[in-house]
mmCIF file with all atom_site columns, C-alpha atoms in Angstrom:
data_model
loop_
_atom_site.group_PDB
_atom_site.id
_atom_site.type_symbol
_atom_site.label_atom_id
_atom_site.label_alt_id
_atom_site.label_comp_id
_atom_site.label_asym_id
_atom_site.label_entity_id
_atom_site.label_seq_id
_atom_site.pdbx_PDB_ins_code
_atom_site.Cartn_x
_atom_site.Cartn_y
_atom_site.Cartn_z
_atom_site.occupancy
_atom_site.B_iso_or_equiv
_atom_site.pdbx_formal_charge
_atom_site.auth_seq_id
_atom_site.auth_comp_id
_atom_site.auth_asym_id
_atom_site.auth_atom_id
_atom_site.pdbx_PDB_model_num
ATOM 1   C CA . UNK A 1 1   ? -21.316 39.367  -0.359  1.00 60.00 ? 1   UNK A CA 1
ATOM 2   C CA . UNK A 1 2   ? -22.662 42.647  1.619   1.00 74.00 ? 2   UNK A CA 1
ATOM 3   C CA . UNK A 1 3   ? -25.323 44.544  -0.997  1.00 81.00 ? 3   UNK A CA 1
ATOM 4   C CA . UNK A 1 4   ? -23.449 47.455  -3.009  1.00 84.00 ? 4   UNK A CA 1
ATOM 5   C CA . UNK A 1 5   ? -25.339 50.591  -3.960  1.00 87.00 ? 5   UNK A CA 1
ATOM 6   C CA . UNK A 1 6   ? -26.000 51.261  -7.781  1.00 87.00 ? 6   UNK A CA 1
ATOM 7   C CA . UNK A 1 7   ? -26.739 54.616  -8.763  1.00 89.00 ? 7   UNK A CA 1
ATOM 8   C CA . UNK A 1 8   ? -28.081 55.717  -12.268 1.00 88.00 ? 8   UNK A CA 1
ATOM 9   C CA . UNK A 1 9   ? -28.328 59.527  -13.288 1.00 87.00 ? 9   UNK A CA 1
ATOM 10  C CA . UNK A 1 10  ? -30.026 60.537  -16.021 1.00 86.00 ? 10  UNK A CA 1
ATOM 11  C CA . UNK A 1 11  ? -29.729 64.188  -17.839 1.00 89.00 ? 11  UNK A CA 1
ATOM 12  C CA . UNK A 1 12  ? -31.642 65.410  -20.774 1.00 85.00 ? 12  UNK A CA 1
ATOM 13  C CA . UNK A 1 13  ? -30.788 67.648  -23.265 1.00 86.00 ? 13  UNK A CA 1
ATOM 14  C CA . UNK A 1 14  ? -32.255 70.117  -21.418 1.00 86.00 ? 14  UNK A CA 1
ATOM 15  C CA . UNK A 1 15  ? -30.030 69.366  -18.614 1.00 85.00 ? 15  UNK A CA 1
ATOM 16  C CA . UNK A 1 16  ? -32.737 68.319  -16.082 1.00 88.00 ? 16  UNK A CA 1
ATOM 17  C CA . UNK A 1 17  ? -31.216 65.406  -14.043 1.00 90.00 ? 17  UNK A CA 1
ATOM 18  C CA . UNK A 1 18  ? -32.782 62.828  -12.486 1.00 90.00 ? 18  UNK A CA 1
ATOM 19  C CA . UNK A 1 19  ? -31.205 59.771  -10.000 1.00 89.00 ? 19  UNK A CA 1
ATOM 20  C CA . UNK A 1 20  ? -32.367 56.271  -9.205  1.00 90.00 ? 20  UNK A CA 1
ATOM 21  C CA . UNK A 1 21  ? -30.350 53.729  -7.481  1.00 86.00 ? 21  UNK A CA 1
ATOM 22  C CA . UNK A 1 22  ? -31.135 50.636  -5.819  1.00 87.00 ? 22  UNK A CA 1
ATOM 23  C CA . UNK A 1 23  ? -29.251 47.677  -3.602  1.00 85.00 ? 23  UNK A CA 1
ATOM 24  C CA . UNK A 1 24  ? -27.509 45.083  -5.481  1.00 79.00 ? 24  UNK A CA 1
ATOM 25  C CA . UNK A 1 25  ? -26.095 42.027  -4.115  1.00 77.00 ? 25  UNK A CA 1
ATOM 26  C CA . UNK A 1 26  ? -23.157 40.267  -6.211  1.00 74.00 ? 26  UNK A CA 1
ATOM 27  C CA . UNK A 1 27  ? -22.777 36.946  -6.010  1.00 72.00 ? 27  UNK A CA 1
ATOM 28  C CA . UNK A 1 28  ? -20.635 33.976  -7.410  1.00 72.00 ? 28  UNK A CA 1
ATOM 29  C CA . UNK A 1 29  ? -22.912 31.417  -9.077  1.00 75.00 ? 29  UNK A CA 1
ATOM 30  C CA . UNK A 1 30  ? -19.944 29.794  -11.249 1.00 77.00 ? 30  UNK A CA 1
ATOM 31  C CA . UNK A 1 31  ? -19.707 25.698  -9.087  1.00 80.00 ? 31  UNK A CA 1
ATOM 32  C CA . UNK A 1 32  ? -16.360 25.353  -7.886  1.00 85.00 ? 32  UNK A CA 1
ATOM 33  C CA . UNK A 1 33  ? -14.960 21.950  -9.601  1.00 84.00 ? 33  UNK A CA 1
ATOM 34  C CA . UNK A 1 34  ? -12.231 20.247  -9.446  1.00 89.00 ? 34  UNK A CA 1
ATOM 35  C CA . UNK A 1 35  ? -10.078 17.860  -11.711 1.00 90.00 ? 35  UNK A CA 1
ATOM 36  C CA . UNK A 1 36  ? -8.961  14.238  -11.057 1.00 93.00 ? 36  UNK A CA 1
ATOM 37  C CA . UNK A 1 37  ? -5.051  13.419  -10.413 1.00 94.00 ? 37  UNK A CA 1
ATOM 38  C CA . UNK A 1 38  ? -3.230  10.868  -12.986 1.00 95.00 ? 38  UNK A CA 1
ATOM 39  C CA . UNK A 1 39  ? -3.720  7.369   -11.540 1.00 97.00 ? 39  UNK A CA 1
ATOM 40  C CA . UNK A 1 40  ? 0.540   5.863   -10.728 1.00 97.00 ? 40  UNK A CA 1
ATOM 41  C CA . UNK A 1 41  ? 1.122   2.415   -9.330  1.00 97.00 ? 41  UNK A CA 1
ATOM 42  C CA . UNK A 1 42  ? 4.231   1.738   -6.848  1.00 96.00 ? 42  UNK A CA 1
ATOM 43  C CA . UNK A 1 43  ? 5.420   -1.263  -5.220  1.00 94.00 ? 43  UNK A CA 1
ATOM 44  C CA . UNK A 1 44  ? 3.852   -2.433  -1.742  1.00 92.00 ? 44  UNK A CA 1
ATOM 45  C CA . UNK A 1 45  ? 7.053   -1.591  0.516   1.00 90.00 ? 45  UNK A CA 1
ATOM 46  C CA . UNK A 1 46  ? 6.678   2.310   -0.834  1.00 93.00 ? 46  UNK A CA 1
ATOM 47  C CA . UNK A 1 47  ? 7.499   4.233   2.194   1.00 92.00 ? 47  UNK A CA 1
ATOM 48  C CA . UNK A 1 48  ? 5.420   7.009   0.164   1.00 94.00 ? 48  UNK A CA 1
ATOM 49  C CA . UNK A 1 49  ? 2.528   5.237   0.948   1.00 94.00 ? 49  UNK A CA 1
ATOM 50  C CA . UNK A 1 50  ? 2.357   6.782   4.724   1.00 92.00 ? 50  UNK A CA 1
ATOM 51  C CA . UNK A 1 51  ? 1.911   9.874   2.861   1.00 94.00 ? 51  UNK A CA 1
ATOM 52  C CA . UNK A 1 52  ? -0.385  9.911   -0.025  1.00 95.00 ? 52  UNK A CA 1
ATOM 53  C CA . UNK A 1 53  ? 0.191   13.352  -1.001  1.00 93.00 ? 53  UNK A CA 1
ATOM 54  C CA . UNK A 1 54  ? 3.707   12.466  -2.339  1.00 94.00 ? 54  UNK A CA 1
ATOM 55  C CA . UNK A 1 55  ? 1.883   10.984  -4.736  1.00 96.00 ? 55  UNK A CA 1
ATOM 56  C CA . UNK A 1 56  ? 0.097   14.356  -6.061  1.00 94.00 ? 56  UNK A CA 1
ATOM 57  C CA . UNK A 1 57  ? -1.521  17.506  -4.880  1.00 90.00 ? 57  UNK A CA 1
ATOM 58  C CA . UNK A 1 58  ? -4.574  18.447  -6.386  1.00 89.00 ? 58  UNK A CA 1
ATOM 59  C CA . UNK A 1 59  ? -4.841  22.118  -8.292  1.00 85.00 ? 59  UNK A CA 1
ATOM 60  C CA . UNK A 1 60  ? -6.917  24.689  -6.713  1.00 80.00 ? 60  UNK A CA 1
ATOM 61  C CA . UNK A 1 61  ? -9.007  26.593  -8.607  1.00 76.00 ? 61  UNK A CA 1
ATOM 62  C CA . UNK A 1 62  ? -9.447  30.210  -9.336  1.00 70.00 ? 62  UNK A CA 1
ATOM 63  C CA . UNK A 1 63  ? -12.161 32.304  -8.500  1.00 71.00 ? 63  UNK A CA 1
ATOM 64  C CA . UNK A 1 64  ? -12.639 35.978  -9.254  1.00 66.00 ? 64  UNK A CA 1
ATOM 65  C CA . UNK A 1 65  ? -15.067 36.073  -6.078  1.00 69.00 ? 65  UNK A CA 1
ATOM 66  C CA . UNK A 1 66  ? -14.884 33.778  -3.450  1.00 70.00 ? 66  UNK A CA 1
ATOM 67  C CA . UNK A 1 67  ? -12.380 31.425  -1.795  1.00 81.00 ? 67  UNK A CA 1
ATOM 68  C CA . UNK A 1 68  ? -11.831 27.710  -3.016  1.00 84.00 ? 68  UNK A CA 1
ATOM 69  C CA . UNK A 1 69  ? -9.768  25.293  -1.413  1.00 87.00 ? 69  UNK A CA 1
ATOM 70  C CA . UNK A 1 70  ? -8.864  21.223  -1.721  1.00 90.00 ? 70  UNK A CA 1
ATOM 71  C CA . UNK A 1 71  ? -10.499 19.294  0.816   1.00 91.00 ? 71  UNK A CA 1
ATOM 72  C CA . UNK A 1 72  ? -9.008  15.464  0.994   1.00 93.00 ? 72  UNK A CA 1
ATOM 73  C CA . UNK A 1 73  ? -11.205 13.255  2.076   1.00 94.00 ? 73  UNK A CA 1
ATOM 74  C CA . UNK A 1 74  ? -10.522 9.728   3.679   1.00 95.00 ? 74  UNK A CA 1
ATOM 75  C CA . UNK A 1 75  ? -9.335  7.127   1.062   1.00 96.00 ? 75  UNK A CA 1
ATOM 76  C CA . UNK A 1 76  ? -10.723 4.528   -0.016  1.00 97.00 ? 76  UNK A CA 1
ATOM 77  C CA . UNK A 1 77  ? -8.364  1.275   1.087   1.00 96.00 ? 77  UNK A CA 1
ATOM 78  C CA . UNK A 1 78  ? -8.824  -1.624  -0.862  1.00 96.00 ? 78  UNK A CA 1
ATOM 79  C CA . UNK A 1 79  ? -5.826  -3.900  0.200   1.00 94.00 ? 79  UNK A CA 1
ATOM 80  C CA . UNK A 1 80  ? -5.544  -7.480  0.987   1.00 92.00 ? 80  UNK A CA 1
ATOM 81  C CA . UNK A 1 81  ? -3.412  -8.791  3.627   1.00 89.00 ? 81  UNK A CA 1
ATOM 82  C CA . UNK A 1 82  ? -0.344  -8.744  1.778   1.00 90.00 ? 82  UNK A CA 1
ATOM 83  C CA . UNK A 1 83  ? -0.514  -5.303  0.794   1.00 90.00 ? 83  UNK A CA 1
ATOM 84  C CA . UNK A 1 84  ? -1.468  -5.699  -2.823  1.00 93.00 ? 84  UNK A CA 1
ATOM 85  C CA . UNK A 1 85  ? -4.337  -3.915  -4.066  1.00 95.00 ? 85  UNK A CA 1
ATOM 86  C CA . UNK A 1 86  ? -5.871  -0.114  -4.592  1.00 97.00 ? 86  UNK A CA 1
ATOM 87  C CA . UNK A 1 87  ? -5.862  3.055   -2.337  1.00 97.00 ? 87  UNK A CA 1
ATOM 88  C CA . UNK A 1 88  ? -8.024  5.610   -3.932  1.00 97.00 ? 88  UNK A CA 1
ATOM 89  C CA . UNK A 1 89  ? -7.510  9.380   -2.922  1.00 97.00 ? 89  UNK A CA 1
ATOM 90  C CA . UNK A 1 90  ? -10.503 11.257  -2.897  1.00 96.00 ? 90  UNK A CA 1
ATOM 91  C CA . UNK A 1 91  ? -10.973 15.354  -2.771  1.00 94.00 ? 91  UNK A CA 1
ATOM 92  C CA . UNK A 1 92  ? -13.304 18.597  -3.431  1.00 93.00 ? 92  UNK A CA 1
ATOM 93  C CA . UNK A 1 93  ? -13.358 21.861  -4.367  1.00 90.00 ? 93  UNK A CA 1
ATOM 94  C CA . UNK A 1 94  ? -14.493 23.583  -2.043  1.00 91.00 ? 94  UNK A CA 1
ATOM 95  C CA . UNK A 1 95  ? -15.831 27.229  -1.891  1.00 86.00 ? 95  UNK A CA 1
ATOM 96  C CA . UNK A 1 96  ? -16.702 29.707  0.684   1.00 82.00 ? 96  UNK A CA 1
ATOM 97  C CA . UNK A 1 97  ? -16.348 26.636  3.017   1.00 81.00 ? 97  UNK A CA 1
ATOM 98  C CA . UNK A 1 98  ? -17.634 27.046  6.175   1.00 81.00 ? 98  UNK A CA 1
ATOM 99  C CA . UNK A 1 99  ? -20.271 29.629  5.946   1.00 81.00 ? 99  UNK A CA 1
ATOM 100 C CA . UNK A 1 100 ? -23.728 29.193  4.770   1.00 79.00 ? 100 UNK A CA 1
ATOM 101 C CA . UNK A 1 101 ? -22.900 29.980  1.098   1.00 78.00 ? 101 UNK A CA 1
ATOM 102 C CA . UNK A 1 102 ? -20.603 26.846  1.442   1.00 81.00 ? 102 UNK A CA 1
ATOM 103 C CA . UNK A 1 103 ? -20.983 24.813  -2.482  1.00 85.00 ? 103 UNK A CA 1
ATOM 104 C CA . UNK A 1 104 ? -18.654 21.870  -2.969  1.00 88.00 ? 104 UNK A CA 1
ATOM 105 C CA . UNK A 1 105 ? -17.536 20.235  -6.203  1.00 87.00 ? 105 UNK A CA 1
ATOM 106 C CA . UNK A 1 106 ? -18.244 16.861  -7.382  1.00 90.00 ? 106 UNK A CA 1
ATOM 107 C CA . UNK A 1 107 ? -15.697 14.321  -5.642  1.00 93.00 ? 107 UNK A CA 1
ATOM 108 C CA . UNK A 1 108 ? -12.713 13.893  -7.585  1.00 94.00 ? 108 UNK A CA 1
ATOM 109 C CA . UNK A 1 109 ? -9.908  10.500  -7.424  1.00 96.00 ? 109 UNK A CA 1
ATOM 110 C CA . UNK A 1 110 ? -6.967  9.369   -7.800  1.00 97.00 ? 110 UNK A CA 1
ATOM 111 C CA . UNK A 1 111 ? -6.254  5.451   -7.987  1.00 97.00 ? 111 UNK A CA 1
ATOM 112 C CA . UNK A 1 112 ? -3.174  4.357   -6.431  1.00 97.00 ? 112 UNK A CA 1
ATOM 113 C CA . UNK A 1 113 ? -2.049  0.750   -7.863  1.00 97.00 ? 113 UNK A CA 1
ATOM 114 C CA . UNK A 1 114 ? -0.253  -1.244  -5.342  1.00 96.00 ? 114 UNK A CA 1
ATOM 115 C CA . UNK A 1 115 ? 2.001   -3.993  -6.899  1.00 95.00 ? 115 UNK A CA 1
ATOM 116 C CA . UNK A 1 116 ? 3.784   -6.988  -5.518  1.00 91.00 ? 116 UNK A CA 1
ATOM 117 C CA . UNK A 1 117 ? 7.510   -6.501  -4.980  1.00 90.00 ? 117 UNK A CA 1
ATOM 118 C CA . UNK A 1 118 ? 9.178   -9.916  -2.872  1.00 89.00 ? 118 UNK A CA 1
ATOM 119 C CA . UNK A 1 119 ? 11.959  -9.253  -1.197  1.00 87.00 ? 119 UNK A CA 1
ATOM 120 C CA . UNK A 1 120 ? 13.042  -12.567 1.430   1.00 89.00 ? 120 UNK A CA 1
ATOM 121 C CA . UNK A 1 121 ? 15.771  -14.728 1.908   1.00 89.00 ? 121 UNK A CA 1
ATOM 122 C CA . UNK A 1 122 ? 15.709  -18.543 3.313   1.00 90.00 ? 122 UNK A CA 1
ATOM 123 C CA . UNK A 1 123 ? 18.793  -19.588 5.121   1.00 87.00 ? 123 UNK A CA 1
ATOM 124 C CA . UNK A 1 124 ? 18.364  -23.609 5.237   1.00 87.00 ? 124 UNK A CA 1
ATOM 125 C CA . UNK A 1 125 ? 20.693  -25.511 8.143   1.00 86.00 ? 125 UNK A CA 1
ATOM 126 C CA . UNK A 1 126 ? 23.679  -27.585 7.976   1.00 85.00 ? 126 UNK A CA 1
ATOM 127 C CA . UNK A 1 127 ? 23.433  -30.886 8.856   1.00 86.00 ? 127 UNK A CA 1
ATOM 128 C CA . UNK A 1 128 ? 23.955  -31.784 11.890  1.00 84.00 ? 128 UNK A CA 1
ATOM 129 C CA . UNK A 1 129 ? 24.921  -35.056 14.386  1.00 82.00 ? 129 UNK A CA 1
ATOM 130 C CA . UNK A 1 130 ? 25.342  -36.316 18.283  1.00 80.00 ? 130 UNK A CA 1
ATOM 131 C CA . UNK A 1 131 ? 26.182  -38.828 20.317  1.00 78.00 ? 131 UNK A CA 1
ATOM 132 C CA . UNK A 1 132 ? 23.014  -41.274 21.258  1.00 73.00 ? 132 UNK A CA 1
ATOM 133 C CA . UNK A 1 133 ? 21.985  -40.084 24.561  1.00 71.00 ? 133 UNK A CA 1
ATOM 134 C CA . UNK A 1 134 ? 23.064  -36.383 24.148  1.00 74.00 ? 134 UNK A CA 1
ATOM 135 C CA . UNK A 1 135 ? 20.213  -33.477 24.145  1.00 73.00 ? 135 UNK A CA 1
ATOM 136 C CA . UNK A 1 136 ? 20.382  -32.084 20.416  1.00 71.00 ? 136 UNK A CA 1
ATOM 137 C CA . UNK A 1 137 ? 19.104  -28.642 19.478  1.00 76.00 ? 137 UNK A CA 1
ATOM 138 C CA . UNK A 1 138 ? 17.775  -28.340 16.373  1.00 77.00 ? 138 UNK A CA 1
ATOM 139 C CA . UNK A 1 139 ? 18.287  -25.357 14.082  1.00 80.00 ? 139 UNK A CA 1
ATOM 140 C CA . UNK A 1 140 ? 15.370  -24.401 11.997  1.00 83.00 ? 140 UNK A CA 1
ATOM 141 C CA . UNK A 1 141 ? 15.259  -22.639 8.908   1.00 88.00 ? 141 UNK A CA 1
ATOM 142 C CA . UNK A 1 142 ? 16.044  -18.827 9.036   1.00 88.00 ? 142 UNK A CA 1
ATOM 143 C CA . UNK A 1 143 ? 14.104  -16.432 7.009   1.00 90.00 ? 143 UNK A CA 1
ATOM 144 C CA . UNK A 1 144 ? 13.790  -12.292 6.253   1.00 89.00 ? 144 UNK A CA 1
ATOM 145 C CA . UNK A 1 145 ? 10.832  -10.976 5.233   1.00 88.00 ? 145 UNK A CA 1
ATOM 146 C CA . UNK A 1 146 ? 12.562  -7.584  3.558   1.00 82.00 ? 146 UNK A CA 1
ATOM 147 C CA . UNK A 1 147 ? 9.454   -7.133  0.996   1.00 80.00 ? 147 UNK A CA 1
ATOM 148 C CA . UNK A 1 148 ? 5.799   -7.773  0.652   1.00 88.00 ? 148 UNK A CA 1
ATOM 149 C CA . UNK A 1 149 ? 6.207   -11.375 2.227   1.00 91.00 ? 149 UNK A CA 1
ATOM 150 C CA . UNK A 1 150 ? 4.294   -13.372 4.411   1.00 91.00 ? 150 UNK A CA 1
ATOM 151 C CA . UNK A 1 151 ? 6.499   -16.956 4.820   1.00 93.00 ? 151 UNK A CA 1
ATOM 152 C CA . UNK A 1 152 ? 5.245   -19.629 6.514   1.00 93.00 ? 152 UNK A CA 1
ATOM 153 C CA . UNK A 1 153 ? 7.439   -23.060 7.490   1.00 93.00 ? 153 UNK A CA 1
ATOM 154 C CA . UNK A 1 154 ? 6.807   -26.667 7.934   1.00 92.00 ? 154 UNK A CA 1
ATOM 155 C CA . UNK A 1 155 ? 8.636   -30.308 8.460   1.00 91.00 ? 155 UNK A CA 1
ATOM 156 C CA . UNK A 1 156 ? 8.158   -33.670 7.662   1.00 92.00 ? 156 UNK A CA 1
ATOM 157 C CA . UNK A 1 157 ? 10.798  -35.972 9.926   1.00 89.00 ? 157 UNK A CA 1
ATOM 158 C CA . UNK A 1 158 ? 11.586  -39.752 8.491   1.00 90.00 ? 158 UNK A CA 1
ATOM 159 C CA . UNK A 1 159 ? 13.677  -41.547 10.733  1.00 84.00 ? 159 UNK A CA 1
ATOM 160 C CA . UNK A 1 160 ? 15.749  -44.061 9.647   1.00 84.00 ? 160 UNK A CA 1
ATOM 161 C CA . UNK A 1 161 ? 17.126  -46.774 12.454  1.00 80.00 ? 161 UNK A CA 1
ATOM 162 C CA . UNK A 1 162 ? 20.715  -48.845 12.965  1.00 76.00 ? 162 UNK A CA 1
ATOM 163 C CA . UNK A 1 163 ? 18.900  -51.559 13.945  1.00 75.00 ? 163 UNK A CA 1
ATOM 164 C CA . UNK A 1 164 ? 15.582  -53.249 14.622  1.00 74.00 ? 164 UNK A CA 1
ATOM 165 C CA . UNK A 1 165 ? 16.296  -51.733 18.033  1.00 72.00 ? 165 UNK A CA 1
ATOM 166 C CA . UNK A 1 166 ? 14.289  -48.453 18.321  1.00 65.00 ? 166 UNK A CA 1
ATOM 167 C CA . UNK A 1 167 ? 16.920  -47.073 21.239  1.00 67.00 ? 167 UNK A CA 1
ATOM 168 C CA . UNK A 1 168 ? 19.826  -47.523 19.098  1.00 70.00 ? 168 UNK A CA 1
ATOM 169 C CA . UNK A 1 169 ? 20.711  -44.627 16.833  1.00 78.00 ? 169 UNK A CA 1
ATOM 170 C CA . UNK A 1 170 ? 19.219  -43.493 14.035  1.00 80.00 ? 170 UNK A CA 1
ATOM 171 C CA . UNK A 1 171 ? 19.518  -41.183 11.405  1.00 83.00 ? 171 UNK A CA 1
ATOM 172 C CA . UNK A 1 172 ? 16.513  -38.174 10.942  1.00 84.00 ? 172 UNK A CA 1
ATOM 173 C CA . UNK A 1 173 ? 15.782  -36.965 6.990   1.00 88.00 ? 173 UNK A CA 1
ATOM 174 C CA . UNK A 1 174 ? 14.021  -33.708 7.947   1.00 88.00 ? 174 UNK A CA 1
ATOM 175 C CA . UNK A 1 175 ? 12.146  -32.173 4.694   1.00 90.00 ? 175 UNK A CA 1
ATOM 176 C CA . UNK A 1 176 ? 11.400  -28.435 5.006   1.00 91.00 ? 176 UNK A CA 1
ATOM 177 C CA . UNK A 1 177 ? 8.381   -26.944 3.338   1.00 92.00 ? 177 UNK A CA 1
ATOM 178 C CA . UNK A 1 178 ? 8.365   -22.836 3.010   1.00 93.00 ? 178 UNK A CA 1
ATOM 179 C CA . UNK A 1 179 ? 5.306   -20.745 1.755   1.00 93.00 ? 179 UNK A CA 1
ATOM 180 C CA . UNK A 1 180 ? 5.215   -17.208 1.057   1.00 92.00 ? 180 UNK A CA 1
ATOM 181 C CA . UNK A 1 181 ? 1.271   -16.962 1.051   1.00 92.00 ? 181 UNK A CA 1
ATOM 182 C CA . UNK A 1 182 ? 1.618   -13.419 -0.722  1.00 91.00 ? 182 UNK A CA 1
ATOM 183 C CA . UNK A 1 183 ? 3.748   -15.433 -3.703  1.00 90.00 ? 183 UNK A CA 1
ATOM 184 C CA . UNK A 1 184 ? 2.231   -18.928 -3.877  1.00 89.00 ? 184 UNK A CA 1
ATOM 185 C CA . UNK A 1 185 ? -0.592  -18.682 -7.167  1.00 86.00 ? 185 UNK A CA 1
ATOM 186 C CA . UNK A 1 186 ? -2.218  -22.238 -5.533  1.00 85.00 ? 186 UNK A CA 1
ATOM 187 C CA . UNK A 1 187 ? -0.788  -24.000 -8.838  1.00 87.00 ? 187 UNK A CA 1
ATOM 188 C CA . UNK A 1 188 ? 3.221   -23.392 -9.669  1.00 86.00 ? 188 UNK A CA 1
ATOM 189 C CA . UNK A 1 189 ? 5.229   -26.542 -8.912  1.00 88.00 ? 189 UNK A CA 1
ATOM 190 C CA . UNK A 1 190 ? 7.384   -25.978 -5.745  1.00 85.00 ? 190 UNK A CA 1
ATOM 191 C CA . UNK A 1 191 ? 11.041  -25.105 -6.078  1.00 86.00 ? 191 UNK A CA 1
ATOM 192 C CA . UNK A 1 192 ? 13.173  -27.813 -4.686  1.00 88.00 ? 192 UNK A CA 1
ATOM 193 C CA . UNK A 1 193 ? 16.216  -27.150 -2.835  1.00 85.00 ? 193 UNK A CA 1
ATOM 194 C CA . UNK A 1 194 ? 18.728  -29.650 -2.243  1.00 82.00 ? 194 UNK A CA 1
ATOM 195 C CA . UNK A 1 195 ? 20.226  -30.583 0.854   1.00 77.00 ? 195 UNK A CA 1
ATOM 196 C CA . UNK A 1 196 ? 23.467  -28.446 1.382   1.00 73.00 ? 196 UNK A CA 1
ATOM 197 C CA . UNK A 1 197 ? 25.272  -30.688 4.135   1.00 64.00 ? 197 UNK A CA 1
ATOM 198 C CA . UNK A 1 198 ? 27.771  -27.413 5.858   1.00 67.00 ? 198 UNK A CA 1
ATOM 199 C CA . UNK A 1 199 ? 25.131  -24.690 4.394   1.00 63.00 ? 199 UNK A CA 1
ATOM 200 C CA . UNK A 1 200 ? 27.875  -23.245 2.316   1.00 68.00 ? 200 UNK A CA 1
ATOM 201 C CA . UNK A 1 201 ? 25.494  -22.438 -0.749  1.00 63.00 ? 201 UNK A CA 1
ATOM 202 C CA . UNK A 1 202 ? 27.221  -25.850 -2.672  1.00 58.00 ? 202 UNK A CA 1
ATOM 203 C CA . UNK A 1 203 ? 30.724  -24.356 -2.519  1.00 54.00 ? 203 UNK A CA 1
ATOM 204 C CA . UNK A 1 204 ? 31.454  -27.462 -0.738  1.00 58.00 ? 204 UNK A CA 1
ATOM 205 C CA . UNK A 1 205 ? 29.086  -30.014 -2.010  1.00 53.00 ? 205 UNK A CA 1
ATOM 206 C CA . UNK A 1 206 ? 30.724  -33.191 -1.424  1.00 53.00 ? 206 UNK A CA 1
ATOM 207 C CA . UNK A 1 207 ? 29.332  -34.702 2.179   1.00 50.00 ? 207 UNK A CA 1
#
């Protein structure tokens, strides 16, 4: 800060007095620092996670002398495509920032643990028929992705003829194949799902 003017008098037992002073600048050599938040872990479809200070505000510290304040700094995002992964907060202490006698802390974190949570639904379609002839649209499966999902479909079509004739009518087993990419380890066995003939969840399971 400005200097501050420090006089000394000195009497004797005489009572002759005497005065010195001099200019004395005080100063605040004490490093501001700064302490790390507690490291939490939420699910990927957090809606906190658009605001990372919901997640902790970091203390400022006290000075006698000079002004400190929290400084965020960018994070450090360290999420794969389906969301999972870490976001670590980082911050300083800062003091007397911007002026010359600026002095900031050492950085300090917080890790943010970003866990699966899968929250989708599969509707499969009834069977369906038409005459031979007739234009026939197909319903595919129907999905939601409500979670940390990323679903992917595919079909395999055997076709199964009447007759040796290949205009006559015929019968098509469709197979569908669904993937959630953000599930799928590369090893479990795949769930199989039988065919539900009036997609009725089996209350009616007789064709």
């Amino acid at each position: 800060g400005a200097p501050v003017i420090v006089e000394l008098r000195g009497t004797d037992a005489s009572g002759n007095t005497n005065v010195c002073w001099m200019d004395l600048t005080i100063e605040d050599k004490v490093e501001p620092i700064c302490a790390d938040l507690d490291p939490v872990e939420t699910y990927c479809d957090d809606e906190n996670l658009a605001d990372l200070t919901s997640f902790g505000t970091p203390v400022t510290p006290f000075s006698n002398c000079s002004n400190i304040a929290i400084e965020e700094l960018a994070a450090i995002v360290d999420l794969d495509n389906c969301g999972f992964g870490t976001i670590t907060r980082q911050y300083e202490a800062v003091k007397n920032a911007g002026t010359a006698n600026e002095v900031r802390s050492a950085t300090c974190e917080q890790v943010i643990t970003v866990v699966a949570n899968y929250q989708y639904w599969i509707s499969f379609p009834a069977d369906q028929s038409a005459n031979c002839g007739d234009e026939v649209s197909i319903v595919g499966v129907s999905f939601e992705e409500n979670g940390c999902d990323l679903l992917a479909v595919s079909t395999t079509d055997e076709r199964f003829y009447a007759t040796q004739d290949p205009d006559a009518c015929y019968k098509i087993f469709r197979t569908y194949s669904v993937i959630n990419w953000c599930e799928y380890d590369g090893e479990a066995l795949p769930t199989v799902v039988g065919r539900d003939w009036d997609a009725d969840n089996g209350v009616n399971p007789t064709a």
